[in-house]
Tab-separated table of C-alpha atoms (C1' of nucleotides) in Angstrom:
chain	number	residue	atom	x	y	z
O	546	UNK	CA	-0.494	-0.038	0.230
O	547	UNK	CA	0.986	3.313	-1.063
O	548	UNK	CA	1.593	6.481	1.440
O	549	UNK	CA	0.595	9.366	-1.197
O	550	UNK	CA	3.257	11.416	0.951
O	551	UNK	CA	1.801	14.296	-1.652
O	552	UNK	CA	0.241	15.470	1.992
O	553	UNK	CA	3.198	15.320	3.587
O	554	UNK	CA	2.701	19.233	4.519
O	555	UNK	CA	0.083	18.791	6.031
O	556	UNK	CA	0.410	16.463	8.595
O	557	UNK	CA	-1.756	16.668	11.824
O	558	UNK	CA	1.111	17.710	13.734
O	559	UNK	CA	1.263	21.242	12.186
O	560	UNK	CA	-2.284	22.129	12.870
O	561	UNK	CA	-3.828	20.612	15.185
O	562	UNK	CA	-3.395	21.373	19.095
O	563	UNK	CA	-2.310	18.786	21.547
O	564	UNK	CA	-5.677	18.335	23.624
O	565	UNK	CA	-7.247	17.102	20.397
O	566	UNK	CA	-4.522	15.105	19.140
O	567	UNK	CA	-5.205	13.495	22.130
O	568	UNK	CA	-8.895	12.890	21.607
O	569	UNK	CA	-8.622	11.546	19.099
O	570	UNK	CA	-9.301	7.461	18.719
O	571	UNK	CA	-8.066	4.464	16.106
O	572	UNK	CA	-9.925	2.672	13.874
O	573	UNK	CA	-9.147	-0.506	11.957
O	574	UNK	CA	-11.102	-1.251	8.801
O	575	UNK	CA	-11.401	-4.375	6.896
O	576	UNK	CA	-11.871	-3.442	2.498
O	577	UNK	CA	-15.744	-2.831	2.197
O	578	UNK	CA	-16.096	-1.727	5.948
O	579	UNK	CA	-17.907	1.699	6.326
O	580	UNK	CA	-16.573	4.472	8.365
O	581	UNK	CA	-19.751	6.105	9.033
O	582	UNK	CA	-23.022	5.868	6.331
O	583	UNK	CA	-24.985	8.629	4.544
O	584	UNK	CA	-27.574	10.913	6.863
O	585	UNK	CA	-26.185	9.227	9.901
O	586	UNK	CA	-24.881	12.004	12.907
O	587	UNK	CA	-21.695	13.592	12.175
O	588	UNK	CA	-18.559	12.260	14.606
O	589	UNK	CA	-15.858	14.113	13.606
O	590	UNK	CA	-12.762	14.909	10.910
O	591	UNK	CA	-11.051	11.841	9.913
O	592	UNK	CA	-7.192	11.293	9.209
O	593	UNK	CA	-6.498	8.500	7.450
O	594	UNK	CA	-3.702	6.410	9.004
O	595	UNK	CA	-3.131	3.669	6.414
O	596	UNK	CA	-4.847	2.169	3.833
O	597	UNK	CA	-7.322	4.033	1.181
O	598	UNK	CA	-11.051	5.636	2.277
O	599	UNK	CA	-13.539	6.455	-0.725
O	600	UNK	CA	-16.601	8.456	-0.206
O	601	UNK	CA	-18.835	7.451	-2.396
O	602	UNK	CA	-22.420	8.642	-3.313
O	603	UNK	CA	-25.555	6.472	-4.135
O	604	UNK	CA	-27.513	7.349	-6.458
O	605	UNK	CA	-30.511	5.549	-6.592
O	606	UNK	CA	-30.234	3.836	-9.479
O	607	UNK	CA	-27.466	1.470	-7.780
O	608	UNK	CA	-24.785	3.954	-9.364
O	609	UNK	CA	-22.231	4.971	-7.219
O	610	UNK	CA	-19.818	7.950	-7.690
O	611	UNK	CA	-16.976	8.375	-6.169
O	612	UNK	CA	-16.166	12.065	-4.314
O	613	UNK	CA	-12.895	11.638	-3.286
O	614	UNK	CA	-10.423	8.751	-2.472
O	615	UNK	CA	-8.065	9.713	0.698
O	616	UNK	CA	-4.753	7.925	1.548
O	617	UNK	CA	-2.524	7.729	3.769
O	618	UNK	CA	-2.129	11.541	5.459
O	619	UNK	CA	-5.135	12.937	3.806
O	620	UNK	CA	-8.218	14.423	5.672
O	621	UNK	CA	-11.844	13.506	5.900
O	622	UNK	CA	-14.810	14.708	6.022
O	623	UNK	CA	-13.941	18.667	7.086
O	624	UNK	CA	-17.078	19.858	6.285
O	625	UNK	CA	-18.874	17.081	8.173
O	626	UNK	CA	-18.397	18.641	11.185
O	627	UNK	CA	-20.425	21.795	10.642
O	628	UNK	CA	-23.565	19.316	9.783
O	629	UNK	CA	-25.397	17.235	11.674
O	630	UNK	CA	-25.566	14.412	9.803
O	631	UNK	CA	-23.243	13.207	6.482
O	632	UNK	CA	-23.968	13.092	3.307
O	633	UNK	CA	-22.122	10.544	1.880
O	634	UNK	CA	-20.656	7.225	2.577
O	635	UNK	CA	-17.234	6.252	3.640
O	636	UNK	CA	-15.785	2.910	2.298
O	637	UNK	CA	-12.843	1.191	2.650
O	638	UNK	CA	-11.277	0.465	-0.420
O	639	UNK	CA	-8.539	-2.044	0.941
O	640	UNK	CA	-7.621	-2.736	4.907
O	641	UNK	CA	-7.204	0.759	6.627
O	642	UNK	CA	-6.429	2.414	9.891
O	643	UNK	CA	-8.054	5.779	10.429
O	644	UNK	CA	-8.582	8.444	13.145
O	645	UNK	CA	-11.282	9.989	14.171
O	646	UNK	CA	-11.167	13.391	15.743
O	647	UNK	CA	-14.074	14.238	17.478
O	648	UNK	CA	-15.697	17.278	16.915
O	649	UNK	CA	-16.853	18.119	20.760
O	650	UNK	CA	-12.705	18.345	21.792
O	651	UNK	CA	-11.794	20.379	18.023
O	652	UNK	CA	-14.213	22.761	19.348
O	653	UNK	CA	-13.701	23.332	22.871
O	654	UNK	CA	-9.926	23.546	21.336
O	655	UNK	CA	-10.597	26.171	18.913
O	656	UNK	CA	-13.043	28.008	21.512
O	657	UNK	CA	-10.452	28.323	23.434
O	658	UNK	CA	-7.143	28.654	21.293
O	659	UNK	CA	-8.145	31.110	18.893
O	660	UNK	CA	-4.569	30.536	17.789
O	661	UNK	CA	-5.358	26.694	16.789
O	662	UNK	CA	-9.302	28.306	14.666
O	663	UNK	CA	-6.813	30.084	12.981
O	664	UNK	CA	-4.128	27.225	11.921
O	665	UNK	CA	-7.431	24.612	10.916
O	666	UNK	CA	-8.637	27.444	9.125
O	667	UNK	CA	-5.097	28.069	7.306
O	668	UNK	CA	-4.487	24.876	6.183
O	669	UNK	CA	-8.281	24.337	5.078
O	670	UNK	CA	-6.875	27.217	2.594
O	671	UNK	CA	-4.068	25.866	2.092
O	672	UNK	CA	-5.581	23.243	0.387
O	673	UNK	CA	-7.770	25.061	-1.207
O	674	UNK	CA	-5.097	26.522	-3.278
O	675	UNK	CA	-3.749	22.704	-3.459
O	676	UNK	CA	-6.836	20.948	-5.056
O	677	UNK	CA	-7.425	24.581	-7.532
O	678	UNK	CA	-4.429	24.017	-8.964
O	679	UNK	CA	-4.475	20.449	-9.145
O	680	UNK	CA	-7.788	21.262	-11.160
O	681	UNK	CA	-6.151	23.648	-13.564
O	682	UNK	CA	-3.611	21.171	-14.495
O	683	UNK	CA	-6.015	18.352	-15.735
O	684	UNK	CA	-6.997	21.355	-17.671
O	685	UNK	CA	-3.828	21.145	-19.783
O	686	UNK	CA	-4.620	18.675	-22.811
O	687	UNK	CA	-1.035	17.361	-23.443
O	688	UNK	CA	0.549	15.020	-21.591
O	689	UNK	CA	3.595	16.809	-22.190
O	690	UNK	CA	2.269	19.828	-21.247
O	691	UNK	CA	0.353	18.810	-18.202
O	692	UNK	CA	3.713	17.049	-17.100
O	693	UNK	CA	5.924	20.087	-18.094
O	694	UNK	CA	3.404	22.180	-15.477
O	695	UNK	CA	3.798	19.287	-12.955
O	696	UNK	CA	7.310	19.367	-12.579
O	697	UNK	CA	7.698	23.474	-12.384
O	698	UNK	CA	4.786	23.234	-9.863
O	699	UNK	CA	6.740	20.652	-7.589
O	700	UNK	CA	10.009	21.915	-8.462
O	701	UNK	CA	9.277	23.948	-4.688
O	702	UNK	CA	11.444	26.997	-3.984
O	703	UNK	CA	13.522	27.718	-6.999
O	704	UNK	CA	16.124	24.891	-7.094
O	705	UNK	CA	15.019	23.751	-11.113
O	706	UNK	CA	15.073	20.120	-9.924
O	707	UNK	CA	12.189	18.196	-8.046
O	708	UNK	CA	12.864	15.074	-6.412
O	709	UNK	CA	9.989	12.653	-6.426
O	710	UNK	CA	9.004	10.592	-3.426
O	711	UNK	CA	6.255	9.053	-4.816
O	712	UNK	CA	6.646	6.454	-7.712
O	713	UNK	CA	6.076	7.742	-11.368
O	714	UNK	CA	2.645	5.280	-11.874
O	715	UNK	CA	1.412	7.385	-7.989
O	716	UNK	CA	2.656	10.858	-10.221
O	717	UNK	CA	0.534	9.590	-13.218
O	718	UNK	CA	-2.487	9.051	-11.727
O	719	UNK	CA	-2.252	11.930	-9.789
O	720	UNK	CA	-1.825	14.106	-12.555
O	721	UNK	CA	-4.369	11.715	-14.720
O	722	UNK	CA	-2.208	9.919	-17.197
O	723	UNK	CA	-1.611	6.287	-18.338
O	724	UNK	CA	1.497	5.449	-16.262
O	725	UNK	CA	3.022	4.261	-19.692
O	726	UNK	CA	2.395	7.990	-20.906
O	727	UNK	CA	4.153	9.250	-18.019
O	728	UNK	CA	6.920	6.894	-18.781
O	729	UNK	CA	7.270	7.730	-22.489
O	730	UNK	CA	6.985	11.485	-22.045
O	731	UNK	CA	9.437	11.879	-19.571
O	732	UNK	CA	11.916	9.952	-22.011
O	733	UNK	CA	10.537	12.175	-25.265
O	734	UNK	CA	11.167	15.090	-22.739
O	735	UNK	CA	15.401	13.960	-21.734
O	736	UNK	CA	15.597	13.160	-25.345
O	737	UNK	CA	14.861	16.834	-26.410
O	738	UNK	CA	16.820	18.114	-23.556
O	739	UNK	CA	14.046	19.358	-21.852
O	740	UNK	CA	14.145	17.562	-18.597
O	741	UNK	CA	17.437	15.217	-16.955
O	742	UNK	CA	16.868	12.678	-15.106
O	743	UNK	CA	19.472	11.440	-12.440
O	744	UNK	CA	17.294	8.534	-10.669
O	745	UNK	CA	14.343	9.575	-8.506
O	746	UNK	CA	15.483	12.877	-9.019
O	747	UNK	CA	14.356	14.931	-12.370
O	748	UNK	CA	16.449	18.342	-13.675
O	749	UNK	CA	14.359	21.583	-15.415
O	750	UNK	CA	16.417	22.493	-18.064
B	874	UNK	CA	-18.564	37.703	-20.258
B	875	UNK	CA	-20.070	34.777	-18.379
B	876	UNK	CA	-20.515	34.789	-14.828
B	877	UNK	CA	-20.083	31.076	-13.897
B	878	UNK	CA	-22.685	30.832	-11.872
B	879	UNK	CA	-21.709	27.501	-10.236
B	880	UNK	CA	-20.982	29.295	-7.131
B	881	UNK	CA	-24.353	31.008	-6.824
B	882	UNK	CA	-24.681	28.678	-3.281
B	883	UNK	CA	-21.555	30.046	-1.729
B	884	UNK	CA	-22.211	34.371	-2.437
B	885	UNK	CA	-20.896	35.674	-0.356
B	886	UNK	CA	-23.597	37.224	2.047
B	887	UNK	CA	-23.968	33.590	3.605
B	888	UNK	CA	-20.380	33.428	5.667
B	889	UNK	CA	-19.731	36.948	5.256
B	890	UNK	CA	-20.343	39.482	8.083
B	891	UNK	CA	-21.916	43.122	7.708
B	892	UNK	CA	-19.560	44.762	9.302
B	893	UNK	CA	-16.839	42.800	6.606
B	894	UNK	CA	-18.759	43.535	3.733
B	895	UNK	CA	-19.014	46.858	4.307
B	896	UNK	CA	-15.760	47.404	4.443
B	897	UNK	CA	-15.072	45.570	0.973
B	898	UNK	CA	-13.761	47.950	-1.402
B	899	UNK	CA	-14.507	47.290	-5.371
B	900	UNK	CA	-11.979	48.078	-7.972
B	901	UNK	CA	-11.987	47.930	-11.655
B	902	UNK	CA	-9.322	46.136	-13.856
B	903	UNK	CA	-8.449	46.148	-17.298
B	904	UNK	CA	-7.117	42.875	-19.426
B	905	UNK	CA	-3.625	42.241	-18.705
B	906	UNK	CA	-3.556	44.672	-15.483
B	907	UNK	CA	-2.317	42.904	-12.267
B	908	UNK	CA	-4.500	42.598	-8.902
B	909	UNK	CA	-1.539	41.756	-6.971
B	910	UNK	CA	1.869	40.715	-7.697
B	911	UNK	CA	4.043	37.837	-6.325
B	912	UNK	CA	6.080	39.267	-3.209
B	913	UNK	CA	3.805	41.741	-2.276
B	914	UNK	CA	2.102	42.395	0.638
B	915	UNK	CA	-1.004	41.025	0.993
B	916	UNK	CA	-4.117	43.121	1.234
B	917	UNK	CA	-6.955	40.647	2.156
B	918	UNK	CA	-8.878	38.101	-0.099
B	919	UNK	CA	-11.003	39.069	-2.947
B	920	UNK	CA	-14.407	38.321	-4.771
B	921	UNK	CA	-14.795	38.460	-8.566
B	922	UNK	CA	-17.502	40.605	-8.857
B	923	UNK	CA	-17.287	40.130	-12.863
B	924	UNK	CA	-15.126	39.160	-15.396
B	925	UNK	CA	-12.630	36.591	-14.575
B	926	UNK	CA	-9.071	36.804	-12.932
B	927	UNK	CA	-6.166	34.099	-13.569
B	928	UNK	CA	-3.558	33.788	-10.321
B	929	UNK	CA	-0.430	32.439	-11.914
B	930	UNK	CA	3.091	31.476	-11.577
B	931	UNK	CA	6.107	32.133	-13.670
B	932	UNK	CA	8.657	30.041	-14.167
B	933	UNK	CA	12.295	31.685	-14.494
B	934	UNK	CA	11.624	30.615	-17.920
B	935	UNK	CA	9.126	32.704	-18.342
B	936	UNK	CA	6.502	30.104	-18.909
B	937	UNK	CA	3.136	30.770	-16.451
B	938	UNK	CA	1.721	28.343	-15.331
B	939	UNK	CA	-2.155	28.775	-14.536
B	940	UNK	CA	-2.472	28.254	-10.729
B	941	UNK	CA	-6.703	29.066	-10.702
B	942	UNK	CA	-8.810	31.001	-13.060
B	943	UNK	CA	-11.728	32.979	-10.938
B	944	UNK	CA	-15.009	34.131	-12.562
B	945	UNK	CA	-17.465	36.232	-11.539
B	946	UNK	CA	-18.515	34.939	-7.914
B	947	UNK	CA	-15.698	32.792	-6.820
B	948	UNK	CA	-13.000	33.640	-3.820
B	949	UNK	CA	-9.622	34.847	-4.708
B	950	UNK	CA	-6.298	34.222	-2.124
B	951	UNK	CA	-7.763	32.847	0.899
B	952	UNK	CA	-5.204	31.627	1.723
B	953	UNK	CA	-3.265	34.742	1.168
B	954	UNK	CA	-4.786	36.430	4.542
B	955	UNK	CA	-2.476	33.861	6.731
B	956	UNK	CA	0.471	34.863	4.795
B	957	UNK	CA	2.284	38.095	5.298
B	958	UNK	CA	2.903	38.159	1.260
B	959	UNK	CA	1.505	36.668	-2.019
B	960	UNK	CA	3.009	33.952	-4.107
B	961	UNK	CA	1.467	34.329	-6.940
B	962	UNK	CA	0.007	36.911	-9.722
B	963	UNK	CA	-2.723	37.433	-10.208
B	964	UNK	CA	-4.007	39.444	-13.357
B	965	UNK	CA	-6.918	40.525	-15.082
B	966	UNK	CA	-7.679	38.183	-17.910
B	967	UNK	CA	-10.517	40.395	-19.574
B	968	UNK	CA	-11.885	43.674	-17.826
B	969	UNK	CA	-12.811	42.418	-14.376
B	970	UNK	CA	-14.534	44.356	-11.309
B	971	UNK	CA	-13.566	43.141	-7.778
B	972	UNK	CA	-13.884	43.281	-4.039
B	973	UNK	CA	-11.184	43.347	-1.511
B	974	UNK	CA	-11.878	42.166	1.934
B	975	UNK	CA	-9.018	43.955	3.747
B	976	UNK	CA	-7.712	41.456	6.486
B	977	UNK	CA	-8.060	43.553	9.432
B	978	UNK	CA	-11.431	43.845	9.761
B	979	UNK	CA	-11.790	40.601	9.120
B	980	UNK	CA	-9.622	39.537	11.130
B	981	UNK	CA	-11.591	42.060	13.693
B	982	UNK	CA	-14.878	40.636	13.198
B	983	UNK	CA	-13.852	36.524	13.861
B	984	UNK	CA	-12.188	37.863	16.716
B	985	UNK	CA	-15.528	39.635	18.076
B	986	UNK	CA	-17.662	37.171	16.515
B	987	UNK	CA	-16.678	33.253	17.116
B	988	UNK	CA	-19.956	32.537	14.509
B	989	UNK	CA	-18.424	34.287	11.811
B	990	UNK	CA	-15.035	32.665	12.150
B	991	UNK	CA	-17.364	29.215	11.685
B	992	UNK	CA	-18.927	29.976	8.699
B	993	UNK	CA	-15.990	31.120	7.332
B	994	UNK	CA	-14.370	28.117	7.578
B	995	UNK	CA	-17.167	26.089	6.780
B	996	UNK	CA	-17.520	28.096	4.007
B	997	UNK	CA	-13.788	26.650	3.149
B	998	UNK	CA	-14.943	23.359	4.363
B	999	UNK	CA	-17.693	22.819	1.559
B	1000	UNK	CA	-15.068	24.376	-0.893
B	1001	UNK	CA	-12.823	21.391	-0.353
B	1002	UNK	CA	-15.605	18.993	-0.572
B	1003	UNK	CA	-16.795	20.479	-4.039
B	1004	UNK	CA	-12.973	20.866	-5.216
B	1005	UNK	CA	-12.503	17.231	-4.575
B	1006	UNK	CA	-15.818	16.120	-6.253
B	1007	UNK	CA	-15.005	17.802	-9.318
B	1008	UNK	CA	-11.246	16.549	-9.613
B	1009	UNK	CA	-12.628	13.310	-8.617
B	1010	UNK	CA	-15.003	13.312	-11.649
B	1011	UNK	CA	-11.537	13.848	-14.128
B	1012	UNK	CA	-10.918	10.740	-13.168
B	1013	UNK	CA	-13.237	9.208	-15.163
B	1014	UNK	CA	-11.936	8.611	-18.646
B	1015	UNK	CA	-15.577	7.984	-20.842
B	1016	UNK	CA	-17.189	11.072	-21.543
B	1017	UNK	CA	-20.096	9.710	-21.498
B	1018	UNK	CA	-19.438	7.986	-18.299
B	1019	UNK	CA	-18.042	11.672	-17.094
B	1020	UNK	CA	-21.220	13.959	-17.935
B	1021	UNK	CA	-23.529	10.842	-16.033
B	1022	UNK	CA	-21.855	11.306	-13.066
B	1023	UNK	CA	-21.313	14.911	-13.253
B	1024	UNK	CA	-25.680	15.435	-14.065
B	1025	UNK	CA	-26.130	12.686	-10.964
B	1026	UNK	CA	-24.228	15.112	-9.365
B	1027	UNK	CA	-26.027	18.043	-10.280
B	1028	UNK	CA	-28.973	16.279	-9.029
B	1029	UNK	CA	-29.533	18.267	-5.404
B	1030	UNK	CA	-31.424	16.774	-3.958
B	1031	UNK	CA	-33.727	13.565	-4.569
B	1032	UNK	CA	-35.630	15.022	-7.904
B	1033	UNK	CA	-33.638	12.752	-10.903
B	1034	UNK	CA	-33.449	16.044	-12.936
B	1035	UNK	CA	-31.260	18.565	-13.707
B	1036	UNK	CA	-32.200	21.951	-14.498
B	1037	UNK	CA	-28.863	23.691	-16.471
B	1038	UNK	CA	-28.853	27.648	-15.249
B	1039	UNK	CA	-25.199	28.218	-17.566
B	1040	UNK	CA	-24.822	27.196	-20.679
B	1041	UNK	CA	-23.519	23.539	-22.202
B	1042	UNK	CA	-20.564	25.429	-23.043
B	1043	UNK	CA	-19.275	26.255	-20.327
B	1044	UNK	CA	-20.471	23.041	-17.995
B	1045	UNK	CA	-18.030	21.210	-21.146
B	1046	UNK	CA	-15.593	23.455	-19.658
B	1047	UNK	CA	-15.864	22.663	-16.004
B	1048	UNK	CA	-15.733	18.883	-16.657
B	1049	UNK	CA	-12.512	19.103	-18.912
B	1050	UNK	CA	-14.622	18.007	-21.766
B	1051	UNK	CA	-14.783	20.286	-25.801
B	1052	UNK	CA	-18.338	21.587	-25.952
B	1053	UNK	CA	-18.658	19.353	-28.939
B	1054	UNK	CA	-18.132	16.002	-27.436
B	1055	UNK	CA	-21.128	17.753	-24.931
B	1056	UNK	CA	-23.937	18.697	-27.677
B	1057	UNK	CA	-22.843	14.568	-28.807
B	1058	UNK	CA	-22.854	12.722	-25.992
B	1059	UNK	CA	-26.011	14.506	-24.596
B	1060	UNK	CA	-27.513	13.352	-28.062
B	1061	UNK	CA	-26.745	9.658	-27.740
B	1062	UNK	CA	-27.786	9.488	-24.154
B	1063	UNK	CA	-31.396	10.449	-25.359
B	1064	UNK	CA	-30.972	8.301	-27.992
B	1065	UNK	CA	-30.211	5.543	-26.015
B	1066	UNK	CA	-33.329	6.521	-23.428
B	1067	UNK	CA	-30.541	7.287	-20.748
B	1068	UNK	CA	-32.171	10.411	-20.157
B	1069	UNK	CA	-34.821	12.876	-21.557
B	1070	UNK	CA	-33.891	16.704	-22.637
B	1071	UNK	CA	-36.773	19.443	-21.920
B	1072	UNK	CA	-34.937	22.720	-22.777
B	1073	UNK	CA	-33.286	23.606	-19.598
B	1074	UNK	CA	-34.389	20.395	-18.116
B	1075	UNK	CA	-32.400	17.205	-18.431
B	1076	UNK	CA	-33.821	13.961	-16.503
B	1077	UNK	CA	-32.134	11.001	-15.758
B	1078	UNK	CA	-34.008	7.828	-16.148
Y	323	DC	C1'	12.838	-18.230	-4.293
Y	324	DG	C1'	8.040	-16.780	-5.825
Y	325	DA	C1'	4.794	-12.604	-5.273
Y	326	DG	C1'	3.912	-8.443	-5.866
Y	327	DT	C1'	5.377	-3.544	-7.271
Y	328	DG	C1'	7.441	-0.334	-9.928
Y	329	DA	C1'	9.765	1.017	-14.837
Y	330	DT	C1'	10.127	1.020	-19.163
Y	331	DT	C1'	9.039	-0.172	-24.255
Y	332	DG	C1'	6.173	-1.409	-28.423
Y	333	DA	C1'	2.224	-2.486	-31.346
Y	334	DC	C1'	-2.830	-0.726	-31.744
Y	335	DT	C1'	-7.295	1.047	-31.718
Y	336	DT	C1'	-9.890	4.309	-30.635
Y	337	DA	C1'	-11.994	8.234	-28.176
Y	338	DG	C1'	-12.394	12.677	-28.363
Y	339	DA	C1'	-10.052	16.743	-29.757
Y	340	DT	C1'	-9.797	20.071	-33.949
Y	341	DC	C1'	-11.410	22.483	-37.888
Y	342	DA	C1'	-15.622	23.850	-39.623
Y	343	DA	C1'	-20.099	24.830	-41.233
Y	344	DT	C1'	-25.029	26.689	-40.252
Y	345	DG	C1'	-28.727	28.096	-37.806
Y	346	DA	C1'	-31.203	30.006	-33.463
Y	347	DC	C1'	-31.703	34.017	-30.398
Y	348	DC	C1'	-30.575	37.754	-28.425
Y	349	DG	C1'	-29.634	42.960	-27.894
Y	350	DT	C1'	-28.307	46.986	-29.955
Y	351	DG	C1'	-27.640	51.249	-32.680
Y	352	DG	C1'	-28.363	53.528	-36.698
S	285	DC	C1'	-37.670	47.918	-37.433
S	286	DC	C1'	-33.716	45.631	-39.351
S	287	DA	C1'	-29.126	44.366	-39.385
S	288	DC	C1'	-25.600	43.183	-37.872
S	289	DG	C1'	-22.162	40.674	-33.961
S	290	DG	C1'	-21.984	38.361	-30.781
S	291	DT	C1'	-22.838	33.620	-28.082
S	292	DC	C1'	-24.762	29.465	-27.915
S	293	DA	C1'	-26.032	24.390	-29.620
S	294	DT	C1'	-25.218	21.443	-33.452
S	295	DT	C1'	-23.216	18.034	-36.712
S	296	DG	C1'	-20.078	16.396	-39.847
S	297	DA	C1'	-15.318	15.127	-40.584
S	298	DT	C1'	-10.670	13.901	-39.866
S	299	DC	C1'	-6.492	12.848	-37.488
S	300	DT	C1'	-4.072	12.035	-33.369
S	301	DA	C1'	-2.307	12.067	-29.076
S	302	DA	C1'	-2.617	8.826	-25.060
S	303	DG	C1'	-5.269	5.030	-23.486
S	304	DT	C1'	-4.930	0.139	-23.568
S	305	DC	C1'	-3.075	-4.606	-24.089
S	306	DA	C1'	1.104	-7.144	-24.044
S	307	DA	C1'	5.886	-8.405	-22.411
S	308	DT	C1'	10.072	-7.558	-19.859
S	309	DC	C1'	13.485	-6.499	-16.722
S	310	DA	C1'	14.902	-4.600	-12.458
S	311	DC	C1'	14.086	-5.267	-7.427
S	312	DT	C1'	12.287	-6.198	-2.796
S	313	DC	C1'	10.530	-8.632	1.323
S	314	DG	C1'	8.781	-12.718	3.767
DNA sequence: CGAGTGATTGACTTAGATCAATGACCGTGG
DNA sequence: CCACGGTCATTGATCTAAGTCAATCACTCG
């Protein structure tokens, strides 16, 4: 199981106050187990520790639509804490471990410590930014341009190289390309001198 | 100019306290004008009243990457209010009108009225949900399946029909398909009895 | 040592993008 | 009141980039 660590930068340590972290409850799920069902009372927000949780909405026809597939490190059901009930089902797509941060301790912490509330809000705002960026990336049709833009975005600071911490196959999924296409496109880019690959590092030129 | 009113449901009235709304300052931009530049001090968050604002990052090579293209009704630079400086440029893609809600009155309102802060946070959380859903939609390769899923998602409540308030051409852009493909696919779906179209309303069957 | 995952390259096919043309509907300004 | 420019809807023809299927090899792990 991969750990989808594209979310490294927002591990709970950064924005969850100690008191809330302590109140976290771990839970183990087998493939197919429900973490919660639509229309049931909300418990709080979840962090995926391991595995993969799918949020799905089932149409009357039985057809299921995936709203979000969360991997290790991802936060789940942020919006639910402001709602009395869930609006979709959450199912384990594989054997998974999640951690529940119950609503009450969370709100209590925010009430008592405005900085904690602000940290949480800031985390949400940054997540929005990242999501919009990923979405915008998908508007680039050409595989090559898309990949290039992705690499540019990933070269944090002003270095001209990107270090991939996750396998290319995962990068492919994230940017919405078949992994074969990613391998091929990278090869083409290298052949054209657009990039240089050195193991897990890719240098933009 | 379109008004991209997919954002109807989160118009500022819902989550911005009156005091902040009053502090809003309108500004008019011509095509190409900068709303703000990277590394300059942050002023607050913006709402696009009219037109279109692009957030872009310029690579040293001069290549520009679009991080987000905001249309009327959209909120801009939420994350910036927690940062001293901007991390990208904002340019008007067309003649535009924006409204700035300065940081200070915003924070003041949140400090004095926890409900206002919560409303803001809740709005961010719901925006995250929507973005994740849109992103997940893009993972559906087949135009037909994608369109079908989109329609299912849009049929709010439990009605089996969707009323399109925006032109199909805009729907196409939102779900990442060429508009011709959307027309054709809808035609095919109707021919197969998967949907029925009645003007601006589409009935799922 | 097999099983599982990732990397890579080849061959093939096809769905969807692109380019084009047409017609319906505005709203607006002369 | 009508002509014109702009946006949207629609359908046809064409083409190609990228998905899919397949095979191979390298690695790691229990």
